[in-house]
Each structure stands twice: as structure tokens, then as C-alpha cells.
PDB file of C-alpha atoms and ligand atoms in Angstrom:
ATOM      1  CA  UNK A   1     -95.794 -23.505 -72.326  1.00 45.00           C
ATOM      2  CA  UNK A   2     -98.113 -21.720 -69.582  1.00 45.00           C
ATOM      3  CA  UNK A   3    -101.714 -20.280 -70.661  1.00 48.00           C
ATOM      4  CA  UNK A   4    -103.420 -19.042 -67.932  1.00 48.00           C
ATOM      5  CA  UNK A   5    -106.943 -17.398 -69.096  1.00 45.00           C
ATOM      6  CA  UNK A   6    -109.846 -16.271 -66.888  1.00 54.00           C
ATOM      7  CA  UNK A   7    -112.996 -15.714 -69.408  1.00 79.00           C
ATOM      8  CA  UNK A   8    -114.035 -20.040 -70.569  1.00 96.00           C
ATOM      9  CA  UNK A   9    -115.939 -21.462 -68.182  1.00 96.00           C
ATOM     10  CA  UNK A  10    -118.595 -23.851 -67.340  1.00 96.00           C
ATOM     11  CA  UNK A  11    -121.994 -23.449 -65.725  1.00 96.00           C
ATOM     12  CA  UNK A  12    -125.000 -25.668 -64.778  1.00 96.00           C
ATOM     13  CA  UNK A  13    -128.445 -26.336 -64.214  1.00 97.00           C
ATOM     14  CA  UNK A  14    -131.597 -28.088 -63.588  1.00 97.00           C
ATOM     15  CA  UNK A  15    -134.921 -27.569 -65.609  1.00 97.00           C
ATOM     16  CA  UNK A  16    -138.438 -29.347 -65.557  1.00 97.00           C
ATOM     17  CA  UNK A  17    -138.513 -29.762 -61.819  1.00 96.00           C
ATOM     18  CA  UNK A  18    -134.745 -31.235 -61.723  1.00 96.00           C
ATOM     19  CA  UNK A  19    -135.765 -34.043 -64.375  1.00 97.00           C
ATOM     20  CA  UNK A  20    -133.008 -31.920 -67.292  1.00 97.00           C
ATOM     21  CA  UNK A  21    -129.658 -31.125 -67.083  1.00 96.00           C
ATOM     22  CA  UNK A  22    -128.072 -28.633 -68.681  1.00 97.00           C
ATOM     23  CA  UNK A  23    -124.602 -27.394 -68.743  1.00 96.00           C
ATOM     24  CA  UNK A  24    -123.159 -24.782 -71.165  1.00 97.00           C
ATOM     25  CA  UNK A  25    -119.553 -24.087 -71.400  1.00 97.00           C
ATOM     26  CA  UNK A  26    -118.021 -20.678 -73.652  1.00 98.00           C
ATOM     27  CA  UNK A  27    -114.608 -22.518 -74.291  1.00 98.00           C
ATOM     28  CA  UNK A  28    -113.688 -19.630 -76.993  1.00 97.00           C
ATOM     29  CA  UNK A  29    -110.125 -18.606 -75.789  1.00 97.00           C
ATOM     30  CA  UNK A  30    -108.567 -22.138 -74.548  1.00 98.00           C
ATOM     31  CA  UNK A  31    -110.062 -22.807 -78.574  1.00 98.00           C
ATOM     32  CA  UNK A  32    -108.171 -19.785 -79.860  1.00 98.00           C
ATOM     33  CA  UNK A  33    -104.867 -20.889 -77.791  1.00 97.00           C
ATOM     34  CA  UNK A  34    -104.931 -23.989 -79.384  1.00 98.00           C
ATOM     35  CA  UNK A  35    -105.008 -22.664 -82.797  1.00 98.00           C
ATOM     36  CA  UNK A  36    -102.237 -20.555 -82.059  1.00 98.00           C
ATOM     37  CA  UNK A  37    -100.153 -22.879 -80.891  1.00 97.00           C
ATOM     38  CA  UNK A  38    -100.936 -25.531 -83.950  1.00 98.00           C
ATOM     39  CA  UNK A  39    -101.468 -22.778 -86.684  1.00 98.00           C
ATOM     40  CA  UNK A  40    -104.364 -25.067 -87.032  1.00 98.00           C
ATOM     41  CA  UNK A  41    -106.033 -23.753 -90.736  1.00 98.00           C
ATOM     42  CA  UNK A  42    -109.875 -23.351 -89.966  1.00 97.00           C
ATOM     43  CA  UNK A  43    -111.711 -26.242 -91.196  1.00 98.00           C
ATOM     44  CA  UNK A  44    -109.187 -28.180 -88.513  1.00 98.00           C
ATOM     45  CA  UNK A  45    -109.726 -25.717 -85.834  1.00 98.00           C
ATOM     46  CA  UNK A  46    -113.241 -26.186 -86.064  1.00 98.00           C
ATOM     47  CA  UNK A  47    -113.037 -30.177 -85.601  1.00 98.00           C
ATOM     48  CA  UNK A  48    -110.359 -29.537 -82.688  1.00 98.00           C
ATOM     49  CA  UNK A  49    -112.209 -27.286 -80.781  1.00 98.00           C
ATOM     50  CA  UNK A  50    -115.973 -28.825 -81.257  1.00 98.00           C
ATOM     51  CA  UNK A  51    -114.164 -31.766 -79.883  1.00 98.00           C
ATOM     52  CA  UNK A  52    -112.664 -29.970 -76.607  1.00 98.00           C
ATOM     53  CA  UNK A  53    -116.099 -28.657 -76.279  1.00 98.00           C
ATOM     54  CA  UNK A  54    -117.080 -32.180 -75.720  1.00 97.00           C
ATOM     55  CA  UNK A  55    -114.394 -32.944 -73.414  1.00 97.00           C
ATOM     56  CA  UNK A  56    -114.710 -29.988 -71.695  1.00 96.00           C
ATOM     57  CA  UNK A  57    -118.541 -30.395 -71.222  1.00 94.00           C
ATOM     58  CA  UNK A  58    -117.772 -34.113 -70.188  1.00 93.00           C
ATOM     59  CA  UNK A  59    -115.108 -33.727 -67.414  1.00 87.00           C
ATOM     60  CA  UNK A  60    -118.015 -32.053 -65.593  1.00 77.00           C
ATOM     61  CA  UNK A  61    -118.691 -35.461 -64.536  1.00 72.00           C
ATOM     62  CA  UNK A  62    -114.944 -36.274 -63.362  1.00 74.00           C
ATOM     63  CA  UNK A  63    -113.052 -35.314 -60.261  1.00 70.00           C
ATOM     64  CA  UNK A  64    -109.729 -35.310 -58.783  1.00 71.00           C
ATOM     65  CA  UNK A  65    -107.141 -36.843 -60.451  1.00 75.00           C
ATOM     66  CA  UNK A  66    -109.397 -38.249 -63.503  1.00 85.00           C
ATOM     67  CA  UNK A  67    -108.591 -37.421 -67.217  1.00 91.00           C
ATOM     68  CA  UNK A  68    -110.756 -38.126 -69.873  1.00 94.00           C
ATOM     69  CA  UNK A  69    -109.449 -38.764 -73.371  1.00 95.00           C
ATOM     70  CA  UNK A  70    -112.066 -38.293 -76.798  1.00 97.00           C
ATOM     71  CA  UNK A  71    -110.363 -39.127 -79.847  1.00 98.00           C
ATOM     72  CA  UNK A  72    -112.251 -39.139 -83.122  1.00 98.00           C
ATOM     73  CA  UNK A  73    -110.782 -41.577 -86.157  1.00 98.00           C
ATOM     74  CA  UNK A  74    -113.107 -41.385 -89.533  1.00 97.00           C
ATOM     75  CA  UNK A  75    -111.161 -42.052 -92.070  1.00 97.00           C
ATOM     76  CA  UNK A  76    -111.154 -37.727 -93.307  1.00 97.00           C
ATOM     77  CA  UNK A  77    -107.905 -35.868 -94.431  1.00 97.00           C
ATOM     78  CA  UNK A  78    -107.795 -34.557 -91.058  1.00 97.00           C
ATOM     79  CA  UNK A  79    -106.723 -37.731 -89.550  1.00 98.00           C
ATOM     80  CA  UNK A  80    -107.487 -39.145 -86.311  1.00 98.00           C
ATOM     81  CA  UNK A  81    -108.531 -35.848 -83.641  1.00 98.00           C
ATOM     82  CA  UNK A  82    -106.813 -36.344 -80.001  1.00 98.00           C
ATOM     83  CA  UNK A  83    -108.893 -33.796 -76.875  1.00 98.00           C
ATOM     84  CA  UNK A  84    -107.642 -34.209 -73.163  1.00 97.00           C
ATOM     85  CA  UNK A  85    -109.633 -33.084 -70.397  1.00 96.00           C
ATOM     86  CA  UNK A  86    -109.071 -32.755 -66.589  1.00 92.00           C
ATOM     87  CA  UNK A  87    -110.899 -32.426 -63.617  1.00 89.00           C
ATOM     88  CA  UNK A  88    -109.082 -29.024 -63.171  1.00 91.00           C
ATOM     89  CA  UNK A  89    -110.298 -27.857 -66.372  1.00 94.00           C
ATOM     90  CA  UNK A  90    -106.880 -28.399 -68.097  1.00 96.00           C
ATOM     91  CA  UNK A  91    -107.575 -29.166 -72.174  1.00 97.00           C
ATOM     92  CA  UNK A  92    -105.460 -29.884 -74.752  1.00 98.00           C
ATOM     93  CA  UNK A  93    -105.969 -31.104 -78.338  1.00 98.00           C
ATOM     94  CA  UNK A  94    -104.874 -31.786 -81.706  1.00 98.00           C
ATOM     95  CA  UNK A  95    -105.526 -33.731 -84.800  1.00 98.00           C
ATOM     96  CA  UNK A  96    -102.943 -35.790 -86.867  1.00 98.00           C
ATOM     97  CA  UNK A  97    -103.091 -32.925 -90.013  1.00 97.00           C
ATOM     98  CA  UNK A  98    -103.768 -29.755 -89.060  1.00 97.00           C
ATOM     99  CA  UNK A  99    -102.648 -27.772 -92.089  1.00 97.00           C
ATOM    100  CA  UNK A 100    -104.814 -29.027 -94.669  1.00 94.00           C
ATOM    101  CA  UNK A 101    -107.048 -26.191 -96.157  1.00 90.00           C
ATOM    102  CA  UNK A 102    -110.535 -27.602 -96.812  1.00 94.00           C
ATOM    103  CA  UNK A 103    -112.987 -25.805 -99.141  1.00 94.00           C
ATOM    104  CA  UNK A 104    -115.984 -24.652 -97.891  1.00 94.00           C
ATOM    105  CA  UNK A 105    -119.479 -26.495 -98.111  1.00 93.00           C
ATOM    106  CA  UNK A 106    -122.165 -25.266-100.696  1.00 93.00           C
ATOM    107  CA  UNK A 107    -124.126 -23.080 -98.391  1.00 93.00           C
ATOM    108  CA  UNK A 108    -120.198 -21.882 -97.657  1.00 92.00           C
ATOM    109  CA  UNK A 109    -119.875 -23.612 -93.977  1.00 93.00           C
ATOM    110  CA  UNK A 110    -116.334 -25.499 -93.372  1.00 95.00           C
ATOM    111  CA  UNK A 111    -116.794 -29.005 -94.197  1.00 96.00           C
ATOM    112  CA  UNK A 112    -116.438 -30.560 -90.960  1.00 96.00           C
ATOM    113  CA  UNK A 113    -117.826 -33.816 -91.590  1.00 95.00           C
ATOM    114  CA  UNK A 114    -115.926 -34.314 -94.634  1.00 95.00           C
ATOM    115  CA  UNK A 115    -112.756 -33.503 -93.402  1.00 97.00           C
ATOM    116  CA  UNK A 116    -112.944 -35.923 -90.649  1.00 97.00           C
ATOM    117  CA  UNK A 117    -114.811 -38.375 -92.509  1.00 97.00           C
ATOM    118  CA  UNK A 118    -117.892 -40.602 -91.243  1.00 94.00           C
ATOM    119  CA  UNK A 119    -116.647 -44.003 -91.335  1.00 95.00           C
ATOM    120  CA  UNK A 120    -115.157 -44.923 -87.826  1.00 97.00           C
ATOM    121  CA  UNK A 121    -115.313 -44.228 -84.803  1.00 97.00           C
ATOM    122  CA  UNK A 122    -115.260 -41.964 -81.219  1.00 97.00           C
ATOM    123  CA  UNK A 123    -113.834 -43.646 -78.092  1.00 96.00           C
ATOM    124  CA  UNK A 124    -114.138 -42.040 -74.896  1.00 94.00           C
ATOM    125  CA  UNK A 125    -111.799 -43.047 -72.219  1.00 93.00           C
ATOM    126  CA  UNK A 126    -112.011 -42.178 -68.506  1.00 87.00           C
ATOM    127  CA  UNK A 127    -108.641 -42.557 -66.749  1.00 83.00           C
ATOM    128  CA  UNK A 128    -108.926 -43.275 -63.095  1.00 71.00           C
ATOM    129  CA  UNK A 129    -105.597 -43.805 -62.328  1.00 64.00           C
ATOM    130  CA  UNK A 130    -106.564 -47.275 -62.099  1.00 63.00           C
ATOM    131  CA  UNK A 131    -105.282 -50.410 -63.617  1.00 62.00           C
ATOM    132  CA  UNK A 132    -108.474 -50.252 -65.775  1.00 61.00           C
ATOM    133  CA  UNK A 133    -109.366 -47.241 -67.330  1.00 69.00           C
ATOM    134  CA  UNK A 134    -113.130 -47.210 -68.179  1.00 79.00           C
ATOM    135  CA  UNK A 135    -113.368 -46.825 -72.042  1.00 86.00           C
ATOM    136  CA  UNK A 136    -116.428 -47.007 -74.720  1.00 91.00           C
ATOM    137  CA  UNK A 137    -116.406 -47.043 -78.707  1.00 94.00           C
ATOM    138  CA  UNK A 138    -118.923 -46.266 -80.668  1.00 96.00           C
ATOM    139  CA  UNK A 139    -119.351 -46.119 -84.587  1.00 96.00           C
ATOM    140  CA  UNK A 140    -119.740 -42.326 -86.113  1.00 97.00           C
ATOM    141  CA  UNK A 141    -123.214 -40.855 -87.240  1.00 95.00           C
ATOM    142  CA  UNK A 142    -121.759 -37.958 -89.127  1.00 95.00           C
ATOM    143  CA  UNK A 143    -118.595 -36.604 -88.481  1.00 95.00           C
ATOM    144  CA  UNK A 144    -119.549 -33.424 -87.358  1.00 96.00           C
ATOM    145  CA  UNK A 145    -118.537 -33.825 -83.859  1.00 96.00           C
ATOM    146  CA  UNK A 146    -122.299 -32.598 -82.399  1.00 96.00           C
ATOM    147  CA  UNK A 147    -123.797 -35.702 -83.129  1.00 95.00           C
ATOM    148  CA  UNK A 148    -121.307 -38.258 -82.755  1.00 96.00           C
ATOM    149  CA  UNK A 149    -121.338 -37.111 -79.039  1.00 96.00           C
ATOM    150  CA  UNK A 150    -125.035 -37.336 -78.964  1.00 95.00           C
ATOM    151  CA  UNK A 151    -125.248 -40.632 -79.971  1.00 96.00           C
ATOM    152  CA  UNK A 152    -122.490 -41.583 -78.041  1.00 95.00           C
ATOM    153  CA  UNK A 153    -124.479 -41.090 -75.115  1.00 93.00           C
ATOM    154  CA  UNK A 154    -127.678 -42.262 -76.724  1.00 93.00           C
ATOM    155  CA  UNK A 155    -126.207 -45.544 -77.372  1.00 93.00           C
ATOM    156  CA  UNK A 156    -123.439 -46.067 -75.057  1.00 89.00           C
ATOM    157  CA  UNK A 157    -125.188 -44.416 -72.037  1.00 87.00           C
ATOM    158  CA  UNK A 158    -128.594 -44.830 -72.452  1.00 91.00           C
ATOM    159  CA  UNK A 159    -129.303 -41.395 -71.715  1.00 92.00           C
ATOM    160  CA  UNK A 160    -131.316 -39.112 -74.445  1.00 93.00           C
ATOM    161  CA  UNK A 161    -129.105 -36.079 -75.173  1.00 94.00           C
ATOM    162  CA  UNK A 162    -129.061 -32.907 -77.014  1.00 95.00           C
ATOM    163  CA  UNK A 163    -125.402 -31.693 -77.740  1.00 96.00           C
ATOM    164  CA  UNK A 164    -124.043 -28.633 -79.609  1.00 97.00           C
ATOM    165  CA  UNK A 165    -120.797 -27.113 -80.120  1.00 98.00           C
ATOM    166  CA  UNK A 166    -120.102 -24.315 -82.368  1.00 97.00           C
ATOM    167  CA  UNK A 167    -116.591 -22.823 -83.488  1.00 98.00           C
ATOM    168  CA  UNK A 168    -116.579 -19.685 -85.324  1.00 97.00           C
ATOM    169  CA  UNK A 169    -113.576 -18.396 -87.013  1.00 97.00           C
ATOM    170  CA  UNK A 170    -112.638 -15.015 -87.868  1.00 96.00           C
ATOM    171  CA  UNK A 171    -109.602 -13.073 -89.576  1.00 96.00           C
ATOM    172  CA  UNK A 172    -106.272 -14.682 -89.823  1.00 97.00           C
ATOM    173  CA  UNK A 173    -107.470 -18.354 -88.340  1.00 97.00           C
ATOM    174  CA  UNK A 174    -108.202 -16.860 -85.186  1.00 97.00           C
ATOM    175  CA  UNK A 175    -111.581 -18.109 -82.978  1.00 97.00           C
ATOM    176  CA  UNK A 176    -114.046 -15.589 -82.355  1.00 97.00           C
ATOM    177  CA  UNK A 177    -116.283 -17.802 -81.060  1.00 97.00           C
ATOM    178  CA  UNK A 178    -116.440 -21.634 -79.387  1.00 98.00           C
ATOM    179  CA  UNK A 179    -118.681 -23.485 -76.796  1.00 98.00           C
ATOM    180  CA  UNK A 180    -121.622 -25.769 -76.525  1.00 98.00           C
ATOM    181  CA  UNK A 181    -123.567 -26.808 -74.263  1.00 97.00           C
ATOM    182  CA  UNK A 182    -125.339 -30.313 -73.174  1.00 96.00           C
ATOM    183  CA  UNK A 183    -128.554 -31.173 -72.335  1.00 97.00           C
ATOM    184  CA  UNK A 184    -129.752 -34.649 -71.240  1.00 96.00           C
ATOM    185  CA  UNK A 185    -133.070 -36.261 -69.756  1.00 95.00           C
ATOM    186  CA  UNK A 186    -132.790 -37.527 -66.009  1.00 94.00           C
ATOM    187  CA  UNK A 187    -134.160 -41.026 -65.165  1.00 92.00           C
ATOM    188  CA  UNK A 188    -138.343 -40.188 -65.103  1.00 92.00           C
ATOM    189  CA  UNK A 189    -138.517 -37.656 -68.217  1.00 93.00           C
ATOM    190  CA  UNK A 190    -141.406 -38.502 -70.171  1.00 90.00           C
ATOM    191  CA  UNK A 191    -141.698 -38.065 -73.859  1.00 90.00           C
ATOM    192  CA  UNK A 192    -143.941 -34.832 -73.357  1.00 94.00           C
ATOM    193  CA  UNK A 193    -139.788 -33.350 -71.859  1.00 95.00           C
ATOM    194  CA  UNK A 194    -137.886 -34.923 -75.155  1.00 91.00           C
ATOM    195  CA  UNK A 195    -140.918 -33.344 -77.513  1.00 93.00           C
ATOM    196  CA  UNK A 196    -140.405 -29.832 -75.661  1.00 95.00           C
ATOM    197  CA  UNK A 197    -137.042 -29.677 -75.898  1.00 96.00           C
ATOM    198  CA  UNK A 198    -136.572 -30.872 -79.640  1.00 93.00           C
ATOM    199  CA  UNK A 199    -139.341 -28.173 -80.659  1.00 95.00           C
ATOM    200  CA  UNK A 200    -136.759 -25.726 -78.896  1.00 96.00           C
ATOM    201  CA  UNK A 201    -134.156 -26.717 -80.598  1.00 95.00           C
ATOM    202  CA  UNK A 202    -135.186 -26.689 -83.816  1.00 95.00           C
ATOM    203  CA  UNK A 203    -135.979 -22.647 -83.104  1.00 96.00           C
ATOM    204  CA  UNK A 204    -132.545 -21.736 -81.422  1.00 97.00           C
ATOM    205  CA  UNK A 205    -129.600 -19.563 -82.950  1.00 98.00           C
ATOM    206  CA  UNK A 206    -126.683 -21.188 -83.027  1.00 96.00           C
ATOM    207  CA  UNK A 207    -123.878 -21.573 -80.040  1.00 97.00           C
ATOM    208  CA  UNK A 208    -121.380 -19.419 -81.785  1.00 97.00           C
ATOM    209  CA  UNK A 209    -123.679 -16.601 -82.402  1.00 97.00           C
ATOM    210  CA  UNK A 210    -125.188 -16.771 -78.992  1.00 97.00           C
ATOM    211  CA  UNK A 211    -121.449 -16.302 -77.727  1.00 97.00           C
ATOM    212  CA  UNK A 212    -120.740 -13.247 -80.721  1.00 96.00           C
ATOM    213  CA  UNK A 213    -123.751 -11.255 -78.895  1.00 96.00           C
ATOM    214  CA  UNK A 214    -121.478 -11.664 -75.822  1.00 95.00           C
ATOM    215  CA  UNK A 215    -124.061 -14.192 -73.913  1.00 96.00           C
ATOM    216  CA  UNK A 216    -122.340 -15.444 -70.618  1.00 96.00           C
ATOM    217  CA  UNK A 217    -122.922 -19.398 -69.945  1.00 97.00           C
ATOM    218  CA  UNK A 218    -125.846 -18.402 -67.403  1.00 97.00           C
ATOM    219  CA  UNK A 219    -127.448 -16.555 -69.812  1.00 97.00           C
ATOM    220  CA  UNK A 220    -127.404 -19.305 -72.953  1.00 98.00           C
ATOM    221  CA  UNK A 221    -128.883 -21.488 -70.341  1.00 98.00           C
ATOM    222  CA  UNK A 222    -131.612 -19.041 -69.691  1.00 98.00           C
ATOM    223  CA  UNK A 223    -132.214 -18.246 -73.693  1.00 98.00           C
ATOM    224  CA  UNK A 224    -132.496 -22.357 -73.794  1.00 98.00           C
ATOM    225  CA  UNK A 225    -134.568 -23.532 -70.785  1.00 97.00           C
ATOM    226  CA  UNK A 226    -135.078 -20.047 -68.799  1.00 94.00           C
ATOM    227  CA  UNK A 227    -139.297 -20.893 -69.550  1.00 93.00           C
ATOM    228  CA  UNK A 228    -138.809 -24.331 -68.175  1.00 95.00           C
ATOM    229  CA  UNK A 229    -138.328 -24.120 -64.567  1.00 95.00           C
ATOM    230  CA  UNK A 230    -134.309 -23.768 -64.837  1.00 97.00           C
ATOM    231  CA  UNK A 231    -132.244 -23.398 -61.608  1.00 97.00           C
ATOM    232  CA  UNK A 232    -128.937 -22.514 -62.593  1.00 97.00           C
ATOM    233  CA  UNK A 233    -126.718 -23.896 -60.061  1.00 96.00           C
ATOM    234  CA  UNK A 234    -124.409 -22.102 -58.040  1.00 93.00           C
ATOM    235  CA  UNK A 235    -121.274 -24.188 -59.765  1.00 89.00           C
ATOM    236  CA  UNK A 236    -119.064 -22.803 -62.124  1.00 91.00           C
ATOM    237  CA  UNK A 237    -115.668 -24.377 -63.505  1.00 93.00           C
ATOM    238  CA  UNK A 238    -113.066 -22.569 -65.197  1.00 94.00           C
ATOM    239  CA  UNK A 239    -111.262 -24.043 -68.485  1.00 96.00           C
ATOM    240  CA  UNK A 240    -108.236 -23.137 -70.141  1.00 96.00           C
ATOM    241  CA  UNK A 241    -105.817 -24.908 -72.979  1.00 97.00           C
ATOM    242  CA  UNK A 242    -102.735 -26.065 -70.801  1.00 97.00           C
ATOM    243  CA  UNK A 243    -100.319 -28.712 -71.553  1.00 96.00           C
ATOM    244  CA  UNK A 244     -98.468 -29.934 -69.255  1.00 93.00           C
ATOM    245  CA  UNK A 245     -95.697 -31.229 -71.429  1.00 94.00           C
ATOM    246  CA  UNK A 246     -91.880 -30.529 -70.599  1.00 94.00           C
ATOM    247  CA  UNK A 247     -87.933 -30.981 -71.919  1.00 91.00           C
ATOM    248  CA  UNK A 248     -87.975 -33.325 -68.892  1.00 89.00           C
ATOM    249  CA  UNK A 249     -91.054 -35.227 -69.846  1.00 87.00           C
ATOM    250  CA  UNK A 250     -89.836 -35.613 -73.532  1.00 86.00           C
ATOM    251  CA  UNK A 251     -86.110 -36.878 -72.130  1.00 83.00           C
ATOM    252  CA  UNK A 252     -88.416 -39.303 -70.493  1.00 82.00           C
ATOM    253  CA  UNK A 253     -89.827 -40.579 -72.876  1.00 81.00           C
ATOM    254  CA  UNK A 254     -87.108 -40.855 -74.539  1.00 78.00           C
ATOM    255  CA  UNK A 255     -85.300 -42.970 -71.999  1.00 78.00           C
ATOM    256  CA  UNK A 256     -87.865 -45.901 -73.034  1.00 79.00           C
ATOM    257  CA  UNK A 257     -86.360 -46.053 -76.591  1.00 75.00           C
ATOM    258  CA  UNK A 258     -83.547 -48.576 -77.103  1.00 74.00           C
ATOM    259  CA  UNK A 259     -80.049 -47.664 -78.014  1.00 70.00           C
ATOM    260  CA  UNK A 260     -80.978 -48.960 -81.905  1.00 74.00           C
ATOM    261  CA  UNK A 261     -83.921 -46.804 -81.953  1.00 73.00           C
ATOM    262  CA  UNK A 262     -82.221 -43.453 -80.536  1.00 68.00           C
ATOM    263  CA  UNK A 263     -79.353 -43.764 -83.181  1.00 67.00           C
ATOM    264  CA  UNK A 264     -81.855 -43.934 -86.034  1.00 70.00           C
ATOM    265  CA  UNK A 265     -83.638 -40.686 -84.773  1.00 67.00           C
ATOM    266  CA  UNK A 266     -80.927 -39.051 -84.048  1.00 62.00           C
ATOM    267  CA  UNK A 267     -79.108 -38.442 -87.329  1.00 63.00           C
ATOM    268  CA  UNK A 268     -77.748 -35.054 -86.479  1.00 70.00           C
ATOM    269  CA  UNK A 269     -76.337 -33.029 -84.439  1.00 77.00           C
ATOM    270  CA  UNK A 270     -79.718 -31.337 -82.915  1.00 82.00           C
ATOM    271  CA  UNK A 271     -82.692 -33.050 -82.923  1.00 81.00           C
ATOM    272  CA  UNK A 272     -85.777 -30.976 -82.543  1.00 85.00           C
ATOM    273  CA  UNK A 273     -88.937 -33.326 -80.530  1.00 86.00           C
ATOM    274  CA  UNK A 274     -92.077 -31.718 -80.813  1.00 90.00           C
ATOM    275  CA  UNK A 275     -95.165 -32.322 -78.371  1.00 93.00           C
ATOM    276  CA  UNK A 276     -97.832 -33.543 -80.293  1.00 94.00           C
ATOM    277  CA  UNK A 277    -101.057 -31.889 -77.945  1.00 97.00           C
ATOM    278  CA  UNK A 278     -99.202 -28.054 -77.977  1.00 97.00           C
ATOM    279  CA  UNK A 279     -96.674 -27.958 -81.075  1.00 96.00           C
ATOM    280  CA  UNK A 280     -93.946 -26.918 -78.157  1.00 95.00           C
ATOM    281  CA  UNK A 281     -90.918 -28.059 -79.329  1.00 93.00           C
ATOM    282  CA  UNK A 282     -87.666 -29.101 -78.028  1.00 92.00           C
ATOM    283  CA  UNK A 283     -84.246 -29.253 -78.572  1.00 90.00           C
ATOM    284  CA  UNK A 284     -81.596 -31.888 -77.918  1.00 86.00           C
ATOM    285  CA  UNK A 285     -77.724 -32.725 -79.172  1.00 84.00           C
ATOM    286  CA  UNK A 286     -77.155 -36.202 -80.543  1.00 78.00           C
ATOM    287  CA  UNK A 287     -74.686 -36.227 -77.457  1.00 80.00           C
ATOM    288  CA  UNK A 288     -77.611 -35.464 -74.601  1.00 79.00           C
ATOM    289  CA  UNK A 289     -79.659 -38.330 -76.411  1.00 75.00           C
ATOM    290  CA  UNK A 290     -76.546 -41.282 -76.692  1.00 72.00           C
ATOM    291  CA  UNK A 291     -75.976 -40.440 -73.362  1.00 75.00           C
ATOM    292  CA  UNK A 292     -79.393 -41.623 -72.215  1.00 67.00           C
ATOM    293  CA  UNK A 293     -78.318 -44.846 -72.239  1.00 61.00           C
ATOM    294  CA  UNK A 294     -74.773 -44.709 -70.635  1.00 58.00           C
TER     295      UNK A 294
HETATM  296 ZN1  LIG B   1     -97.300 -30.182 -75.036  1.00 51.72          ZN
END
């Protein structure tokens, strides 16, 4: 598959005299590409794409050949969730059951936290390329996505952070709207900078509708901190759902199974191997697989 899309992208900024950062990404179509290559049902599309907004949001910090991994287990119907970030903006993303329909909440929300479930845990892995891949665990608050990423960086960072990411749905499973953005305290914010910001956020719309009233990055960041000093920084990076998967790279893979394990997966004549992180699948005879090994 090739997705090339032009609108998601990423901007930054400073506020209170440089001691806040703030970046806010509108990740809505590399959201809506994934759901149409899953046929992800809503309540799953929601968890997937809060979760690229995450990694999206948290590659800002990687460069070159760096790829950051989130993956979300809590125990919820949904299975574990898998997002892939690079430093080129490439994301990909899926979770282990996609086509479970969840009903909605009481005040008629999807139940995100329930269909991932609250009792395990987000990892975050940076891979460097190196032979050890920075990685940190920590135990989920809720589920929802938002806050597991918050306290992520609360506990496994020490740096105070506010983090949203909104999905909205529309007709037929489709995303109208995704994005977030991230907001954390630089070394020398004092508490009067935390209680500011947590008043604000407590009167904010949400991301999703800030997106539906067609609100570029720049200008979320101004509806958040524009009374705060905020320099928006003349840095923008472009996202998009890409997966870089391929016949070739699925042969490869392959190639690592032994001769046992190929002739129990390859009962018939055509065996169809599907990508996992785009639902791409491919096609091989039992003859192209036994003769992997000859
Ligand atoms: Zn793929």
C-alpha cells in the first residue's frame, strides 16, 4: 500500500516565557486511512487512533532513523493496541480485535476504557537502531489512552503533562475528526504555571470539536495558550498512515520459519499472509513457500 496525504500535521510552541511546551498535531486523515484499511468498527478506531495521536505527538522528540513503538495491553476485548511512529512522520497501527462492536457509555460516548480494559500496562519503546533500544513500562490509570500517556510521563519522565487526544467518528465508521495535542512544564515552572494551565483545561472544548470547526494546529495552540505568551515555532511536521510492509518483506519473514513450521501453515494450495499494522494481504502457492527452503 502507498497513502500519501498532505492535510495531518504537527506544530509547536513555547508559552510562559519558554518555561511550556506545547505541540498540537490534527492526525484526522492518517486516522481515517487506518480505519479503512482495518474496517476498524468505532469504539476500536477510537483506541487506535488516540493511540497514534500519542505516537505521533511523541516522535516529535525522535530523529533520523528512530522509531518509536506504544503498545497498550489491559486486559479489554480489544486486545493488546500496536502504534508505530517515525521520525518521517510515517504511522501505522492496529489492535489485536478490531471488529468487536462495543455499546456506547451512559452519557452515549464509546467506551474506550472498557474496551481496552484498565488492568495492565503501556510500554513505550524508542528504537535507535542500537543494540539496546530504550524502553519504559508503566501500569494503566484508565484505559482511555489520554491519561495513560499523561502519567506515563508523570511517572516515567518526571515531567508534569497535560495530554489529549480526541477521535470523532462519523457515518459509516469513517473519522471526521482526530488529534491532540501535548503540553508539558519545562525544568523551572512553578506551581502558579501547573494551577494556570489546569484552570484552562478544565474550560476547553474538546480536541475533536476544535478540529470539526476546521481549527488548524496553530490555531488550537492559540485557543489553548494564545493569552500566555505563546510563540508558535516556525516547525511543522507532516504525518500520514504508511506501512511500509511488502510481498518481499512477508517472503522474508517467512524464510525464518523452519521446514516443519511452513508445512503446517501451508495446508493449501494458496495461502493468503496478511500484514498485521495495514490489513494488506498477500498471496502465495504452497509451491513458492516449500521452495523457501530448497
Ligand atoms: Zn502492512
Amino acid at each position: 500500500m502507498k497513502q500519501v496525504e498532505k492535510r495531518d500535521y504537527l506544530a509547536k510552541g513555547m508559552a510562559f516565557n519558554d518555561l511550556v511546551r506545547i505541540a498540537v498535531v490534527d492526525l484526522t486523515d492518517a486516522v481515517d486511512v487506518m480505519q479503512q484499511h482495518h474496517g476498524s468498527l468505532p469504539t476500536a478506531s477510537a483506541a487506535i487512533g488516540r493511540l497514534m495521536v500519542a505516537a505521533a505527538v511523541m516522535t516529535d522528540i525522535i530523529k533520523d532513523e528512530q522509531r518509536l513503538t506504544l503498545t497498550v495491553k489491559g486486559g479489554g476485548k480489544l486486545g493488546a493496541i500496536h502504534a508505530q511512529a517515525d521520525a518521517y512522520g510515517n504511522v501505522r497501527a492496529y489492535a489485536d480485535h478490531m471488529h468487536i462492536d462495543f455499546p456506547l457509555t451512559e452519557k452515549g460516548k464509546l467506551a474506550v476504557g472498557e474496551a481496552v480494559g484498565s488492568s495492565g500496562t503501556l510500554s513505550v519503546e524508542f528504537d535507535y537502531n542500537l543494540d539496546s533500544p530504550y524502553s519504559g513500562t508503566v501500569e494503566l490509570v484508565s484505559g482511555e489512552i489520554a491519561e495513560d500517556i499523561a502519567y506515563y510521563f508523570a511517572a516515567s519522565q518526571q515531567i508534569p503533562t497535560v495530554f489529549a487526544a480526541g477521535v470523532l467518528i462519523g457515518e459509516a465508521d469513517r473519522v471526521y475528526a482526530a488529534g491532540g495535542y501535548l503540553i508539558q512544564l519545562m525544568p523551572g515552572a512553578g506551581e502558579d504555571i501547573i494551577d494556570k494551565i489546569e484552570k484552562r483545561m478544565q474550560e476547553v472544548l474538546p480536541m475533536t470539536e476544535l478540529l470539526r470547526q476546521g481549527r488548524t494546529p496553530e490555531e488550537i495552540m492559540e485557543y489553548l495558550l494564545g493569552d500566555e505568551g505563546l510563540r508558535i515555532l516556525d516547525e511543522k511536521k507532516e504525518y500520514r498512515f504508511f506501512c511500509n510492509c511488502s510481498r518481499e518483506a512477508l517472503r522474508a519473514a517467512l524464510l525464518s520459519l523452519s521446514p516443519e513450521d511452513l508445512g503446517e501453515l501451508v495446508p493449501d494450495e494458496e495461502t493468503e499472509i496478511c500484514c498485521s499494522y495495514c490489513s494488506t494481504c498477500y498471496v502465495f502457492s504452497r509451491s513458492e513457500i516449500m521452495d523457501l527452503h530448497q
